[in-house]
Coordinates of N, CA and C in Angstrom, one line a residue:
M22 N 73.4 88.3 64.9 CA 73.3 89.8 64.7 C 73.5 90.4 66.0
K23 N 73.8 91.5 65.7 CA 74.3 92.7 66.6 C 73.6 94.0 66.5
A24 N 73.3 94.4 67.5 CA 72.7 95.7 67.8 C 73.6 97.0 68.4
F25 N 73.6 97.9 67.8 CA 74.4 98.9 68.6 C 73.4 100.2 69.3
L26 N 73.5 99.9 70.7 CA 72.9 100.9 71.3 C 73.2 102.3 71.5
K27 N 72.4 103.3 71.9 CA 72.7 104.7 72.4 C 72.0 104.8 73.3
F28 N 72.3 105.4 74.6 CA 71.3 105.4 75.8 C 72.3 106.7 76.4
D29 N 71.2 107.4 77.3 CA 71.6 108.5 78.1 C 71.9 107.9 79.5
Y30 N 73.1 107.7 80.1 CA 73.3 107.2 81.7 C 72.4 108.2 82.5
N31 N 72.7 109.3 82.2 CA 71.8 110.4 83.4 C 70.2 109.9 83.3
L32 N 69.3 109.9 82.0 CA 67.8 109.5 82.2 C 67.8 108.0 82.7
L33 N 68.5 107.4 82.2 CA 68.4 105.9 82.4 C 68.6 105.5 84.5
T34 N 69.6 106.4 84.9 CA 69.9 106.6 86.0 C 68.5 106.8 86.7
K35 N 68.0 108.1 86.3 CA 67.2 108.9 86.9 C 65.8 108.1 87.1
K36 N 65.4 107.3 86.0 CA 64.4 106.4 85.6 C 64.5 105.3 86.7
I37 N 65.5 104.4 87.0 CA 65.6 103.4 87.6 C 65.4 103.9 89.2
L38 N 65.8 105.4 89.7 CA 65.9 105.7 90.9 C 64.3 106.2 91.2
E39 N 63.9 106.7 90.0 CA 62.7 106.8 90.3 C 61.2 106.0 90.4
D40 N 61.3 105.0 89.7 CA 60.9 103.7 89.7 C 60.9 102.8 91.1
K41 N 62.1 102.9 91.2 CA 62.5 102.0 92.3 C 62.0 103.0 93.7
L42 N 62.0 104.2 93.9 CA 61.8 104.9 95.2 C 60.2 104.9 94.9
T43 N 59.5 105.0 94.0 CA 58.3 105.3 93.9 C 57.5 103.9 94.4
S44 N 58.3 102.5 94.3 CA 57.8 101.4 94.6 C 57.8 101.3 95.9
F45 N 58.6 102.0 96.5 CA 59.0 101.6 97.9 C 57.8 102.9 98.8
G46 N 57.1 103.8 98.0 CA 56.1 104.2 98.8 C 56.2 105.4 99.3
Y47 N 57.6 106.2 99.5 CA 57.9 107.1 100.3 C 57.7 108.4 99.3
K48 N 57.5 109.8 99.9 CA 57.4 110.6 99.0 C 59.2 111.4 98.8
F49 N 59.4 111.5 97.6 CA 61.0 112.1 97.4 C 61.1 113.1 96.4
S50 N 62.1 113.7 96.2 CA 62.4 114.6 95.1 C 64.0 114.2 94.9
I51 N 64.1 114.2 93.4 CA 65.6 114.1 92.9 C 66.0 115.5 92.9
L52 N 66.9 115.9 93.6 CA 67.5 117.3 93.5 C 68.5 117.4 92.6
G53 N 69.3 116.6 92.3 CA 70.3 116.5 91.1 C 70.7 115.7 90.9
F54 N 71.6 115.1 90.0 CA 72.3 113.8 89.6 C 72.6 113.3 90.9
G55 N 72.6 112.3 91.5 CA 73.1 111.3 92.3 C 72.7 112.0 94.0
E56 N 71.5 112.9 94.1 CA 70.9 113.3 95.6 C 69.6 113.3 95.3
I57 N 69.1 112.7 96.3 CA 67.5 112.4 96.8 C 67.3 113.5 97.8
E58 N 66.2 114.0 98.2 CA 65.2 114.3 99.3 C 64.3 113.4 99.5
F59 N 64.2 112.9 100.9 CA 62.9 112.4 101.4 C 62.2 113.2 102.1
Y60 N 60.9 113.2 101.9 CA 60.1 114.3 102.6 C 59.7 114.0 103.8
E61 N 60.1 112.5 104.2 CA 59.3 112.1 105.5 C 60.8 111.1 106.1
N62 N 60.3 110.5 107.2 CA 61.6 109.8 107.5 C 61.5 108.4 107.1
V63 N 62.8 108.0 106.8 CA 62.6 106.6 106.4 C 63.4 105.7 107.1
P64 N 62.7 104.7 107.8 CA 63.2 103.9 108.6 C 64.7 103.1 108.2
E65 N 65.6 102.9 109.1 CA 66.7 102.0 108.8 C 66.4 100.9 107.9
D66 N 65.7 100.2 108.1 CA 65.3 99.1 107.7 C 64.7 98.9 106.1
K67 N 64.3 100.2 106.0 CA 63.9 100.4 104.6 C 65.2 100.8 103.6
I68 N 65.8 101.8 104.6 CA 67.0 102.4 103.5 C 68.0 101.1 103.4
E69 N 68.0 100.1 104.1 CA 68.9 99.1 104.0 C 68.4 97.9 102.9
E70 N 66.9 97.9 102.5 CA 66.5 97.3 101.4 C 66.6 98.1 100.0
L71 N 66.6 99.6 100.2 CA 66.6 100.4 99.3 C 68.1 100.2 98.8
R72 N 69.1 100.0 100.0 CA 70.6 100.3 99.3 C 70.7 98.8 98.6
E73 N 70.2 97.7 98.8 CA 70.6 96.3 98.4 C 69.3 96.2 97.0
E74 N 68.4 97.0 97.1 CA 67.3 97.2 95.3 C 68.9 98.0 94.6
F75 N 69.3 99.0 95.0 CA 70.2 99.7 94.4 C 71.2 99.1 93.8
L76 N 72.0 98.4 94.8 CA 73.2 97.7 94.6 C 73.0 96.7 93.0
K77 N 71.6 96.2 92.8 CA 71.6 95.2 91.9 C 71.7 96.0 90.3
Y78 N 71.8 97.6 90.3 CA 72.1 98.3 89.3 C 73.2 99.0 89.2
G79 N 73.8 98.9 90.4 CA 75.3 99.8 90.5 C 75.2 100.8 91.2
I80 N 74.2 101.1 91.8 CA 73.8 102.4 92.6 C 74.3 102.2 93.7
T81 N 75.1 103.1 94.5 CA 75.6 102.7 96.0 C 74.5 104.3 96.7
I82 N 74.2 103.7 97.9 CA 73.9 104.8 98.7 C 75.1 105.2 99.7
I83 N 75.5 106.4 99.6 CA 76.7 107.3 100.4 C 76.4 107.9 101.5
E84 N 77.0 107.8 102.7 CA 76.7 108.4 103.9 C 77.7 109.3 104.1
N85 N 79.1 109.0 103.9 CA 80.2 110.0 104.3 C 80.4 110.9 103.4
Q86 N 80.3 112.3 104.0 CA 80.7 113.5 103.2 C 81.4 113.5 102.4
K87 N 82.5 113.4 102.7 CA 83.7 113.0 101.6 C 83.5 112.5 100.4
S88 N 83.0 111.1 100.4 CA 82.7 110.5 99.4 C 81.4 110.8 98.7
V89 N 80.5 111.7 99.2 CA 79.3 112.6 98.4 C 80.2 113.3 97.6
L90 N 81.0 114.2 98.2 CA 81.8 115.2 97.7 C 82.5 114.6 96.2
V91 N 82.9 113.5 96.4 CA 83.8 112.9 95.3 C 82.9 112.4 94.2
Q92 N 81.8 111.8 94.9 CA 80.7 111.4 93.8 C 80.0 112.7 93.0
K93 N 80.3 113.6 93.8 CA 79.4 115.1 92.9 C 80.5 115.5 91.7
I94 N 82.0 115.3 92.1 CA 82.8 115.4 91.4 C 82.8 114.6 89.7
K95 N 82.8 113.3 90.5 CA 82.5 112.4 89.1 C 81.3 112.9 88.4
D96 N 80.1 113.0 89.2 CA 78.8 113.7 88.3 C 79.2 114.5 87.2
A97 N 79.5 115.7 88.0 CA 80.0 116.9 87.3 C 80.7 116.5 86.0
I98 N 81.9 115.6 86.1 CA 82.9 115.3 85.1 C 81.7 114.6 83.9
H99 N 81.0 113.7 84.0 CA 79.9 113.2 83.6 C 79.4 113.9 83.0
E100 N 78.9 115.0 83.3 CA 77.7 116.1 82.7 C 78.6 117.0 81.9
M101 N 80.3 117.3 82.1 CA 80.9 118.0 81.1 C 81.2 117.1 80.0
V102 N 81.5 115.9 80.2 CA 82.2 114.8 79.2 C 80.8 114.4 78.3
Y103 N 79.4 114.0 78.8 CA 78.8 113.1 77.9 C 77.5 114.1 77.8
G104 N 77.5 115.1 78.4 CA 76.5 116.2 78.0 C 76.1 116.6 76.5
E105 N 74.9 116.8 76.5 CA 74.7 117.3 75.0 C 75.4 118.8 74.5
E106 N 75.6 119.6 75.7 CA 75.9 120.7 75.2 C 77.5 120.7 75.5
I107 N 78.2 120.9 74.6 CA 79.8 121.4 74.4 C 80.3 122.3 75.6
L108 N 80.8 122.3 76.5 CA 81.4 123.2 77.5 C 83.1 123.4 77.4
N109 N 83.4 124.9 76.8 CA 84.3 124.9 76.5 C 85.0 125.7 77.5
V110 N 85.1 124.9 78.8 CA 85.8 125.9 80.0 C 86.5 124.7 80.3
K111 N 87.5 125.3 81.3 CA 88.7 124.3 81.9 C 88.1 123.6 83.2
V112 N 88.2 122.3 83.3 CA 87.8 121.3 84.0 C 87.8 121.9 85.4
S113 N 89.0 122.3 86.0 CA 89.2 122.9 87.2 C 88.1 124.4 87.5
V114 N 88.0 125.0 86.7 CA 87.0 126.2 86.9 C 85.4 125.6 86.9
Y115 N 85.1 124.8 85.7 CA 84.1 124.1 86.0 C 83.7 123.7 87.0
L116 N 84.4 122.8 87.5 CA 84.1 122.2 89.1 C 84.1 122.9 90.3
A117 N 85.0 123.8 90.5 CA 85.2 124.8 91.4 C 84.0 125.7 91.5
E118 N 83.3 126.2 90.4 CA 82.3 126.8 90.7 C 80.8 126.1 90.8
K119 N 80.9 124.9 90.0 CA 79.9 123.9 90.5 C 79.6 123.6 91.9
L120 N 80.6 123.2 92.2 CA 80.5 122.6 93.6 C 81.2 123.4 94.6
N121 N 81.5 124.9 94.5 CA 81.7 125.7 95.5 C 82.8 125.5 96.4
H122 N 83.8 125.0 95.7 CA 85.1 124.6 96.6 C 86.5 124.9 95.7
S123 N 87.1 125.4 96.4 CA 88.5 125.8 95.4 C 88.8 124.0 94.8
Y124 N 89.6 124.4 93.4 CA 90.0 123.1 92.9 C 91.0 122.3 93.3
G125 N 91.7 123.2 94.1 CA 92.8 122.8 94.8 C 92.3 121.4 96.1
Y126 N 91.2 122.2 96.5 CA 90.9 121.4 97.6 C 90.0 119.8 97.3
L127 N 89.2 120.4 96.1 CA 88.6 118.8 95.3 C 89.8 117.9 94.8
S128 N 90.5 118.8 94.1 CA 91.6 118.0 93.7 C 92.8 117.0 94.8
N129 N 92.7 117.5 95.8 CA 93.3 116.6 96.9 C 92.4 115.5 97.3
L130 N 91.1 116.0 97.2 CA 90.1 115.3 98.5 C 89.9 114.0 97.3
F131 N 89.6 114.5 95.9 CA 89.6 113.2 95.0 C 90.7 112.3 94.9
S132 N 91.9 112.3 95.1 CA 93.1 111.9 95.0 C 93.1 110.8 96.4
D133 N 92.8 111.6 97.3 CA 92.8 110.8 98.9 C 91.6 110.0 98.6
I134 N 90.5 109.8 98.0 CA 89.7 109.0 98.2 C 89.7 108.0 96.9
T135 N 90.0 108.4 96.0 CA 90.0 107.4 94.7 C 91.6 106.9 94.3
F136 N 92.3 107.6 94.5 CA 93.9 106.9 94.7 C 94.2 107.2 92.9
T137 N 93.3 108.3 92.4 CA 93.8 109.1 91.0 C 93.7 110.2 91.1
S138 N 94.0 110.7 90.0 CA 94.0 112.5 89.9 C 92.4 112.5 89.1
I139 N 91.7 113.7 89.2 CA 90.8 114.3 88.3 C 91.1 114.5 86.9
E140 N 92.4 114.5 86.8 CA 92.8 115.1 85.2 C 93.1 113.6 84.6
N141 N 93.3 112.3 85.4 CA 93.1 111.0 84.9 C 91.7 110.6 84.7
Y142 N 90.9 110.9 85.6 CA 89.7 110.6 85.9 C 88.9 111.0 84.3
V143 N 89.3 112.3 84.0 CA 88.3 112.9 82.9 C 89.2 112.3 81.9
I144 N 90.4 112.3 81.4 CA 91.0 111.5 80.4 C 90.3 110.1 80.2
I145 N 90.0 109.5 81.1 CA 89.1 108.5 81.0 C 87.8 108.1 80.9
Q146 N 87.1 109.1 81.0 CA 85.9 109.5 80.8 C 85.6 109.8 79.2
K147 N 86.7 110.9 78.9 CA 86.3 111.1 77.6 C 87.0 109.8 76.3
I148 N 87.8 109.2 77.0 CA 88.5 108.3 76.1 C 87.2 107.2 75.8
E149 N 86.7 106.7 76.9 CA 85.6 105.9 76.7 C 84.3 106.6 76.1
F150 N 84.4 107.8 76.0 CA 83.1 108.4 75.1 C 83.7 108.4 73.5
A151 N 84.7 108.7 73.6 CA 85.3 108.8 72.3 C 85.2 107.2 71.5
K152 N 85.4 106.4 72.2 CA 85.4 104.9 71.8 C 83.8 104.7 71.4
Q153 N 82.8 105.1 72.4 CA 81.3 105.2 72.0 C 81.1 105.5 70.8
L154 N 81.5 107.0 70.2 CA 81.2 107.8 69.4 C 81.9 107.1 68.1
I155 N 83.1 106.8 68.3 CA 83.7 105.7 66.9 C 82.7 104.9 67.0
L156 N 82.0 104.0 67.7 CA 81.3 102.7 67.4 C 80.0 102.9 66.6
N157 N 79.6 104.5 67.2 CA 78.2 105.0 66.2 C 78.6 105.2 65.2
N158 N 80.0 105.3 64.8 CA 80.4 105.6 63.6 C 80.0 106.8 62.7
K159 N 79.1 107.6 63.4 CA 78.6 108.9 62.9 C 79.4 110.3 62.5
L160 N 80.5 110.1 63.5 CA 81.0 111.4 63.8 C 82.8 111.4 63.4
S161 N 83.3 111.9 62.5 CA 85.0 112.1 62.0 C 85.8 111.9 63.2
L162 N 86.9 111.6 63.7 CA 87.9 112.0 64.3 C 87.8 113.4 64.5
T163 N 88.2 114.2 63.7 CA 87.9 116.1 64.1 C 86.9 116.2 64.5
E164 N 85.4 115.7 64.1 CA 84.4 116.1 64.9 C 84.2 115.3 66.4
I165 N 84.8 114.3 66.6 CA 84.9 113.9 67.9 C 85.7 114.7 68.7
A166 N 87.3 114.8 68.2 CA 88.0 115.7 69.1 C 87.7 117.1 69.7
F167 N 86.4 117.7 68.6 CA 85.8 119.0 69.0 C 84.7 118.8 70.0
R168 N 84.0 117.8 70.0 CA 83.0 117.4 71.0 C 83.4 117.0 72.3
L169 N 84.9 116.4 72.2 CA 85.1 116.4 73.5 C 86.6 117.3 74.2
N170 N 86.5 118.4 73.1 CA 86.9 119.7 73.8 C 88.5 119.4 73.6
Y171 N 89.0 118.9 73.0 CA 90.6 118.6 72.6 C 90.9 119.7 71.6
S172 N 92.3 120.1 71.5 CA 92.6 121.6 70.9 C 92.9 120.7 69.6
S173 N 93.1 119.5 69.4 CA 93.2 118.9 67.7 C 93.2 117.3 68.1
V174 N 92.9 116.8 66.7 CA 92.9 115.4 66.7 C 94.1 114.5 67.2
A175 N 95.3 115.2 67.0 CA 96.6 114.8 67.8 C 96.3 114.5 68.8
H176 N 96.0 115.7 69.5 CA 95.8 115.4 71.0 C 95.0 114.3 71.8
L177 N 94.1 114.0 70.9 CA 93.0 113.2 71.2 C 94.0 111.9 71.0
S178 N 94.2 111.6 69.8 CA 95.2 110.6 69.5 C 96.3 110.1 70.5
T179 N 97.0 111.0 71.0 CA 97.7 110.8 71.8 C 97.2 110.2 73.2
Q180 N 96.3 110.9 73.7 CA 95.8 110.1 74.8 C 95.1 108.9 74.6
F181 N 94.3 109.0 73.6 CA 93.7 107.5 73.3 C 94.5 106.4 73.4
K182 N 95.8 106.5 72.4 CA 96.9 105.8 72.9 C 97.4 105.2 74.0
N183 N 97.7 106.4 74.5 CA 98.4 106.4 75.9 C 97.3 105.3 77.0
T184 N 96.2 105.8 76.6 CA 95.0 105.0 77.7 C 94.2 103.7 77.1
T185 N 94.9 103.3 75.8 CA 94.5 101.9 75.1 C 95.2 101.5 74.4
G186 N 96.4 101.8 74.2 CA 97.3 101.3 73.4 C 97.2 101.1 72.0
I187 N 96.3 101.7 71.5 CA 96.2 101.7 70.3 C 95.6 103.3 69.8
T188 N 95.9 103.6 68.6 CA 95.3 105.0 68.2 C 93.7 104.7 67.7
P189 N 93.0 105.8 67.9 CA 91.7 106.0 67.2 C 91.6 105.4 65.7
S190 N 92.5 105.7 65.0 CA 92.3 105.3 63.6 C 92.3 103.6 63.4
A191 N 93.3 103.2 64.4 CA 93.4 101.7 64.5 C 92.1 101.1 65.3
F192 N 91.6 101.5 66.4 CA 90.1 101.3 66.8 C 89.2 101.0 65.5
Q193 N 89.4 102.2 65.0 CA 88.4 102.4 63.8 C 88.2 101.4 62.9
R194 N 89.6 101.1 62.5 CA 89.8 99.6 61.6 C 89.2 98.3 62.3
I195 N 89.5 98.1 63.5 CA 89.4 97.1 63.8 C 87.7 96.7 64.2
I196 N 87.0 97.8 64.6 CA 85.7 97.3 64.6 C 84.9 97.5 63.0
S197 N 85.5 98.3 62.1 CA 85.1 98.0 60.6 C 85.3 96.4 60.3
K198 N 86.4 96.1 60.7 CA 86.7 94.7 60.2 C 85.8 93.5 61.1
R199 N 85.3 93.8 62.3 CA 84.7 92.9 63.0 C 83.0 93.5 62.4
R200 N 82.8 94.6 62.2 CA 81.5 94.5 61.3 C 81.4 93.8 60.1
D201 N 82.4 94.0 59.3 CA 82.4 93.2 58.0 C 82.4 92.0 58.2
K202 N 82.9 91.2 59.2 CA 83.0 89.8 59.6 C 81.6 89.5 60.0
N203 N 81.1 90.1 60.7 CA 79.7 89.7 61.1 C 78.5 89.9 60.2
Q204 N 78.9 90.6 59.0 CA 77.5 90.9 58.1 C 77.3 89.3 57.3

């Protein structure tokens, strides 16, 4: 038997952070996605314990300011792609306004640290979300294209095929066949 799950990455991560930080007994506030403020000094050995505990969940404590900004770029892109609200704005404008830096600076920094462009990262995130939406089987390709802010289904299909090697329609057929086979 298979079960298909839908979950909110942001909510899940926030809950894990709250639970783990509360268990450590320090007063804190989650300022934004990926940013925590402690209201008291936390000894380095406790930070190391937190670091080890968070790593179990794929969460890393970042100390380098450039890496922090790159993580904020990734978080903002996740908000754009996975968020409930459809944002009809260019990624460059959204990131520049949200992070208070020029897009040129953000783009260069992101490329230097991650060895890929913001544009490629956005495409990968959109295609991963498109796969999830196709798996949920509730939206048509037209609706998925709209949801992901593509100008057309053809544009979505082109990027999907360039990224995965198959078209969204072929992906749907494969998923359908697997579901039929497992029933």
